[in-house]
C-alpha positions as protocol buffer text, in pm:
chain_id: "A"
residue {
  index: 1
  type: MET
  ca { x: 9813 y: 9143 z: 10294 }
}
residue {
  index: 2
  type: TYR
  ca { x: 9855 y: 9516 z: 10351 }
}
residue {
  index: 3
  type: GLN
  ca { x: 9819 y: 9680 z: 10690 }
}
residue {
  index: 4
  type: PHE
  ca { x: 9790 y: 10055 z: 10721 }
}
residue {
  index: 5
  type: VAL
  ca { x: 10052 y: 10212 z: 10947 }
}
residue {
  index: 6
  type: LEU
  ca { x: 9795 y: 10452 z: 11083 }
}
residue {
  index: 7
  type: ILE
  ca { x: 9583 y: 10167 z: 11222 }
}
residue {
  index: 8
  type: ALA
  ca { x: 9884 y: 9973 z: 11347 }
}
residue {
  index: 9
  type: ARG
  ca { x: 10014 y: 10269 z: 11543 }
}
residue {
  index: 10
  type: PHE
  ca { x: 9674 y: 10335 z: 11695 }
}
residue {
  index: 11
  type: LYS
  ca { x: 9642 y: 9975 z: 11809 }
}
residue {
  index: 12
  type: GLU
  ca { x: 9984 y: 10002 z: 11973 }
}
residue {
  index: 13
  type: CYS
  ca { x: 9879 y: 10318 z: 12156 }
}
residue {
  index: 14
  type: LEU
  ca { x: 9534 y: 10203 z: 12267 }
}
residue {
  index: 15
  type: PRO
  ca { x: 9659 y: 10028 z: 12586 }
}
residue {
  index: 16
  type: LEU
  ca { x: 9838 y: 10350 z: 12687 }
}
residue {
  index: 17
  type: LEU
  ca { x: 9524 y: 10554 z: 12626 }
}
residue {
  index: 18
  type: ARG
  ca { x: 9317 y: 10310 z: 12836 }
}
residue {
  index: 19
  type: LYS
  ca { x: 9575 y: 10322 z: 13115 }
}
residue {
  index: 20
  type: ALA
  ca { x: 9551 y: 10702 z: 13119 }
}
residue {
  index: 21
  type: ILE
  ca { x: 9175 y: 10678 z: 13158 }
}
residue {
  index: 22
  type: GLU
  ca { x: 9212 y: 10424 z: 13440 }
}
residue {
  index: 23
  type: ASN
  ca { x: 9438 y: 10677 z: 13617 }
}
residue {
  index: 24
  type: ASN
  ca { x: 9170 y: 10950 z: 13574 }
}
residue {
  index: 25
  type: GLU
  ca { x: 9383 y: 11128 z: 13312 }
}
residue {
  index: 26
  type: SER
  ca { x: 9254 y: 11245 z: 12978 }
}
residue {
  index: 27
  type: ALA
  ca { x: 9315 y: 11047 z: 12662 }
}
residue {
  index: 28
  type: THR
  ca { x: 9319 y: 11222 z: 12326 }
}
residue {
  index: 29
  type: ILE
  ca { x: 9371 y: 11112 z: 11968 }
}
residue {
  index: 30
  type: LEU
  ca { x: 9470 y: 11413 z: 11757 }
}
residue {
  index: 31
  type: ASN
  ca { x: 9475 y: 11321 z: 11388 }
}
residue {
  index: 32
  type: ILE
  ca { x: 9642 y: 11572 z: 11161 }
}
residue {
  index: 33
  type: THR
  ca { x: 9433 y: 11621 z: 10851 }
}
residue {
  index: 34
  type: GLY
  ca { x: 9382 y: 11879 z: 10579 }
}
residue {
  index: 35
  type: ARG
  ca { x: 9100 y: 12074 z: 10415 }
}
residue {
  index: 36
  type: LYS
  ca { x: 9156 y: 11870 z: 10099 }
}
residue {
  index: 37
  type: GLY
  ca { x: 9010 y: 11576 z: 10291 }
}
residue {
  index: 38
  type: SER
  ca { x: 8665 y: 11741 z: 10286 }
}
residue {
  index: 39
  type: ILE
  ca { x: 8426 y: 11574 z: 10040 }
}
residue {
  index: 40
  type: GLU
  ca { x: 8176 y: 11861 z: 10077 }
}
residue {
  index: 41
  type: LEU
  ca { x: 8433 y: 12128 z: 9991 }
}
residue {
  index: 42
  type: CYS
  ca { x: 8574 y: 11937 z: 9690 }
}
residue {
  index: 43
  type: PRO
  ca { x: 8568 y: 12022 z: 9406 }
}
residue {
  index: 44
  type: GLY
  ca { x: 8521 y: 12393 z: 9360 }
}
residue {
  index: 45
  type: THR
  ca { x: 8651 y: 12555 z: 9674 }
}
residue {
  index: 46
  type: GLU
  ca { x: 8982 y: 12372 z: 9695 }
}
residue {
  index: 47
  type: ARG
  ca { x: 9287 y: 12376 z: 9471 }
}
residue {
  index: 48
  type: LEU
  ca { x: 9312 y: 12016 z: 9357 }
}
residue {
  index: 49
  type: HIS
  ca { x: 9647 y: 11982 z: 9172 }
}
residue {
  index: 50
  type: GLY
  ca { x: 9542 y: 11629 z: 9074 }
}
residue {
  index: 51
  type: ASN
  ca { x: 9683 y: 11512 z: 9407 }
}
residue {
  index: 52
  type: TYR
  ca { x: 9425 y: 11238 z: 9445 }
}
residue {
  index: 53
  type: ALA
  ca { x: 9617 y: 11008 z: 9679 }
}
residue {
  index: 54
  type: TYR
  ca { x: 9679 y: 11293 z: 9926 }
}
residue {
  index: 55
  type: MET
  ca { x: 9314 y: 11398 z: 9925 }
}
residue {
  index: 56
  type: CYS
  ca { x: 9192 y: 11039 z: 9967 }
}
residue {
  index: 57
  type: SER
  ca { x: 9436 y: 10976 z: 10255 }
}
residue {
  index: 58
  type: LYS
  ca { x: 9308 y: 11285 z: 10441 }
}
residue {
  index: 59
  type: THR
  ca { x: 8949 y: 11180 z: 10383 }
}
residue {
  index: 60
  type: ALA
  ca { x: 9039 y: 10837 z: 10527 }
}
residue {
  index: 61
  type: VAL
  ca { x: 9193 y: 11002 z: 10836 }
}
residue {
  index: 62
  type: ASN
  ca { x: 8870 y: 11203 z: 10885 }
}
residue {
  index: 63
  type: LEU
  ca { x: 8660 y: 10888 z: 10862 }
}
residue {
  index: 64
  type: LEU
  ca { x: 8890 y: 10703 z: 11099 }
}
residue {
  index: 65
  type: THR
  ca { x: 8854 y: 10989 z: 11351 }
}
residue {
  index: 66
  type: ARG
  ca { x: 8476 y: 10957 z: 11340 }
}
residue {
  index: 67
  type: ILE
  ca { x: 8492 y: 10577 z: 11372 }
}
residue {
  index: 68
  type: LEU
  ca { x: 8730 y: 10593 z: 11668 }
}
residue {
  index: 69
  type: SER
  ca { x: 8505 y: 10843 z: 11845 }
}
residue {
  index: 70
  type: ILE
  ca { x: 8220 y: 10595 z: 11816 }
}
residue {
  index: 71
  type: GLU
  ca { x: 8417 y: 10278 z: 11899 }
}
residue {
  index: 72
  type: HIS
  ca { x: 8604 y: 10445 z: 12189 }
}
residue {
  index: 73
  type: PRO
  ca { x: 8366 y: 10703 z: 12337 }
}
residue {
  index: 74
  type: GLU
  ca { x: 8587 y: 10740 z: 12646 }
}
residue {
  index: 75
  type: ILE
  ca { x: 8869 y: 10889 z: 12430 }
}
residue {
  index: 76
  type: LEU
  ca { x: 8861 y: 11237 z: 12270 }
}
residue {
  index: 77
  type: SER
  ca { x: 8921 y: 11174 z: 11901 }
}
residue {
  index: 78
  type: VAL
  ca { x: 8953 y: 11479 z: 11671 }
}
residue {
  index: 79
  type: ALA
  ca { x: 9085 y: 11550 z: 11323 }
}
residue {
  index: 80
  type: VAL
  ca { x: 9247 y: 11893 z: 11300 }
}
residue {
  index: 81
  type: CYS
  ca { x: 9377 y: 12077 z: 10993 }
}
residue {
  index: 82
  type: PRO
  ca { x: 9685 y: 12283 z: 11090 }
}
residue {
  index: 83
  type: GLY
  ca { x: 9666 y: 12507 z: 10781 }
}
residue {
  index: 84
  type: TRP
  ca { x: 9930 y: 12531 z: 10514 }
}
residue {
  index: 85
  type: ASN
  ca { x: 10266 y: 12430 z: 10659 }
}
residue {
  index: 86
  type: ARG
  ca { x: 10616 y: 12425 z: 10515 }
}
residue {
  index: 87
  type: THR
  ca { x: 10677 y: 12056 z: 10469 }
}
residue {
  index: 88
  type: ASP
  ca { x: 10813 y: 11830 z: 10196 }
}
residue {
  index: 89
  type: MET
  ca { x: 10460 y: 11814 z: 10055 }
}
residue {
  index: 90
  type: GLY
  ca { x: 10368 y: 12179 z: 10110 }
}
residue {
  index: 91
  type: GLY
  ca { x: 10682 y: 12381 z: 10076 }
}
residue {
  index: 92
  type: PRO
  ca { x: 10796 y: 12662 z: 9850 }
}
residue {
  index: 93
  type: GLU
  ca { x: 10790 y: 12444 z: 9536 }
}
residue {
  index: 94
  type: TRP
  ca { x: 10410 y: 12445 z: 9557 }
}
residue {
  index: 95
  type: LEU
  ca { x: 10387 y: 12822 z: 9607 }
}
residue {
  index: 96
  type: SER
  ca { x: 10386 y: 12917 z: 9238 }
}
residue {
  index: 97
  type: ILE
  ca { x: 10125 y: 12652 z: 9156 }
}
residue {
  index: 98
  type: ASP
  ca { x: 9897 y: 12769 z: 9435 }
}
residue {
  index: 99
  type: LEU
  ca { x: 9931 y: 13136 z: 9342 }
}
residue {
  index: 100
  type: VAL
  ca { x: 9846 y: 13067 z: 8979 }
}
residue {
  index: 101
  type: LEU
  ca { x: 9543 y: 12866 z: 9079 }
}
residue {
  index: 102
  type: ILE
  ca { x: 9436 y: 13131 z: 9329 }
}
residue {
  index: 103
  type: LEU
  ca { x: 9449 y: 13396 z: 9057 }
}
residue {
  index: 104
  type: ILE
  ca { x: 9254 y: 13177 z: 8814 }
}
residue {
  index: 105
  type: SER
  ca { x: 8998 y: 13039 z: 9056 }
}
residue {
  index: 106
  type: PRO
  ca { x: 9009 y: 13185 z: 9410 }
}
residue {
  index: 107
  type: PRO
  ca { x: 8874 y: 12959 z: 9683 }
}
residue {
  index: 108
  type: SER
  ca { x: 8536 y: 13089 z: 9789 }
}
residue {
  index: 109
  type: SER
  ca { x: 8552 y: 12992 z: 10158 }
}
residue {
  index: 110
  type: ALA
  ca { x: 8925 y: 12993 z: 10228 }
}
residue {
  index: 111
  type: THR
  ca { x: 9167 y: 13278 z: 10279 }
}
residue {
  index: 112
  type: PHE
  ca { x: 9532 y: 13267 z: 10176 }
}
residue {
  index: 113
  type: GLN
  ca { x: 9735 y: 13300 z: 10494 }
}
residue {
  index: 114
  type: GLY
  ca { x: 10071 y: 13179 z: 10369 }
}
residue {
  index: 115
  type: MET
  ca { x: 10277 y: 12897 z: 10507 }
}
residue {
  index: 116
  type: SER
  ca { x: 10345 y: 12829 z: 10871 }
}
residue {
  index: 117
  type: ASP
  ca { x: 10641 y: 12646 z: 11019 }
}
residue {
  index: 118
  type: PRO
  ca { x: 10527 y: 12315 z: 11177 }
}
residue {
  index: 119
  type: SER
  ca { x: 10702 y: 12415 z: 11500 }
}
residue {
  index: 120
  type: GLN
  ca { x: 10470 y: 12718 z: 11516 }
}
residue {
  index: 121
  type: SER
  ca { x: 10159 y: 12521 z: 11423 }
}
residue {
  index: 122
  type: ALA
  ca { x: 10202 y: 12244 z: 11680 }
}
residue {
  index: 123
  type: PRO
  ca { x: 10152 y: 12466 z: 11990 }
}
residue {
  index: 124
  type: ILE
  ca { x: 9845 y: 12623 z: 11831 }
}
residue {
  index: 125
  type: LEU
  ca { x: 9693 y: 12281 z: 11771 }
}
residue {
  index: 126
  type: LEU
  ca { x: 9769 y: 12169 z: 12125 }
}
residue {
  index: 127
  type: ASP
  ca { x: 9615 y: 12486 z: 12269 }
}
residue {
  index: 128
  type: THR
  ca { x: 9305 y: 12431 z: 12054 }
}
residue {
  index: 129
  type: VAL
  ca { x: 9267 y: 12068 z: 12160 }
}
residue {
  index: 130
  type: ASP
  ca { x: 9340 y: 12147 z: 12526 }
}
residue {
  index: 131
  type: GLY
  ca { x: 8999 y: 12310 z: 12577 }
}
residue {
  index: 132
  type: MET
  ca { x: 8800 y: 12036 z: 12402 }
}
residue {
  index: 133
  type: THR
  ca { x: 8560 y: 11793 z: 12560 }
}
residue {
  index: 134
  type: ILE
  ca { x: 8452 y: 11450 z: 12446 }
}
residue {
  index: 135
  type: THR
  ca { x: 8085 y: 11553 z: 12450 }
}
residue {
  index: 136
  type: ASP
  ca { x: 8130 y: 11863 z: 12234 }
}
residue {
  index: 137
  type: HIS
  ca { x: 8425 y: 11775 z: 12009 }
}
residue {
  index: 138
  type: SER
  ca { x: 8492 y: 11402 z: 11974 }
}
residue {
  index: 139
  type: GLY
  ca { x: 8457 y: 11281 z: 11612 }
}
residue {
  index: 140
  type: LYS
  ca { x: 8480 y: 11634 z: 11475 }
}
residue {
  index: 141
  type: TYR
  ca { x: 8681 y: 11763 z: 11176 }
}
residue {
  index: 142
  type: LEU
  ca { x: 8818 y: 12107 z: 11271 }
}
residue {
  index: 143
  type: ASP
  ca { x: 9057 y: 12377 z: 11164 }
}
residue {
  index: 144
  type: ARG
  ca { x: 9342 y: 12491 z: 11386 }
}
residue {
  index: 145
  type: LYS
  ca { x: 9117 y: 12741 z: 11564 }
}
residue {
  index: 146
  type: GLY
  ca { x: 8862 y: 12476 z: 11650 }
}
residue {
  index: 147
  type: ARG
  ca { x: 8607 y: 12571 z: 11384 }
}
residue {
  index: 148
  type: THR
  ca { x: 8414 y: 12293 z: 11215 }
}
residue {
  index: 149
  type: ILE
  ca { x: 8512 y: 12188 z: 10864 }
}
residue {
  index: 150
  type: PRO
  ca { x: 8235 y: 12002 z: 10676 }
}
residue {
  index: 151
  type: TYR
  ca { x: 8302 y: 11637 z: 10608 }
}
C-alpha cells in the first residue's frame, strides 16, 4: 500500500505543532504550491506544458491545506505560491518553452516576472506568513504577497 510522503511528514510534525500551542507559541503549516494547482485558472490562463502530474500534485497540496485548516483549527495552515523559481523543475531549460507559449497565448491574469532564486523567495514567504492570523488566513491559497488565488 502506498503512503504519501507529504502526509507522513505532517503526521510526524503534528506533535511538535501541538507542543508549540501548549507553550502559547504559534503553529503554522506553510505548504508550497503553485498557480498551476488552481482548477479555476486552468485551462486558459496558465501555460500547461502537458505537465499533468505536477498540476495534480499542487492541486492535492491545496486541498490538503484546506482539510488541515478544518481538522486542526488551532494551527494556521496556508498554501502559498512563491512564483517562478529557479529549480530543477523550473529552471532555464523551461524558459524557451514559456516564452514561446507566452507569445502565442499570453496569460490573461498573470504577469511575467522572471525567475527568482529560492533563497530570495523564502524570506518573502516567511514575511508574508508572519502577519497572518488563523481567523483571516487559515485554509487559504495565496501568492507570495498574500493575495488570494482561486481554488
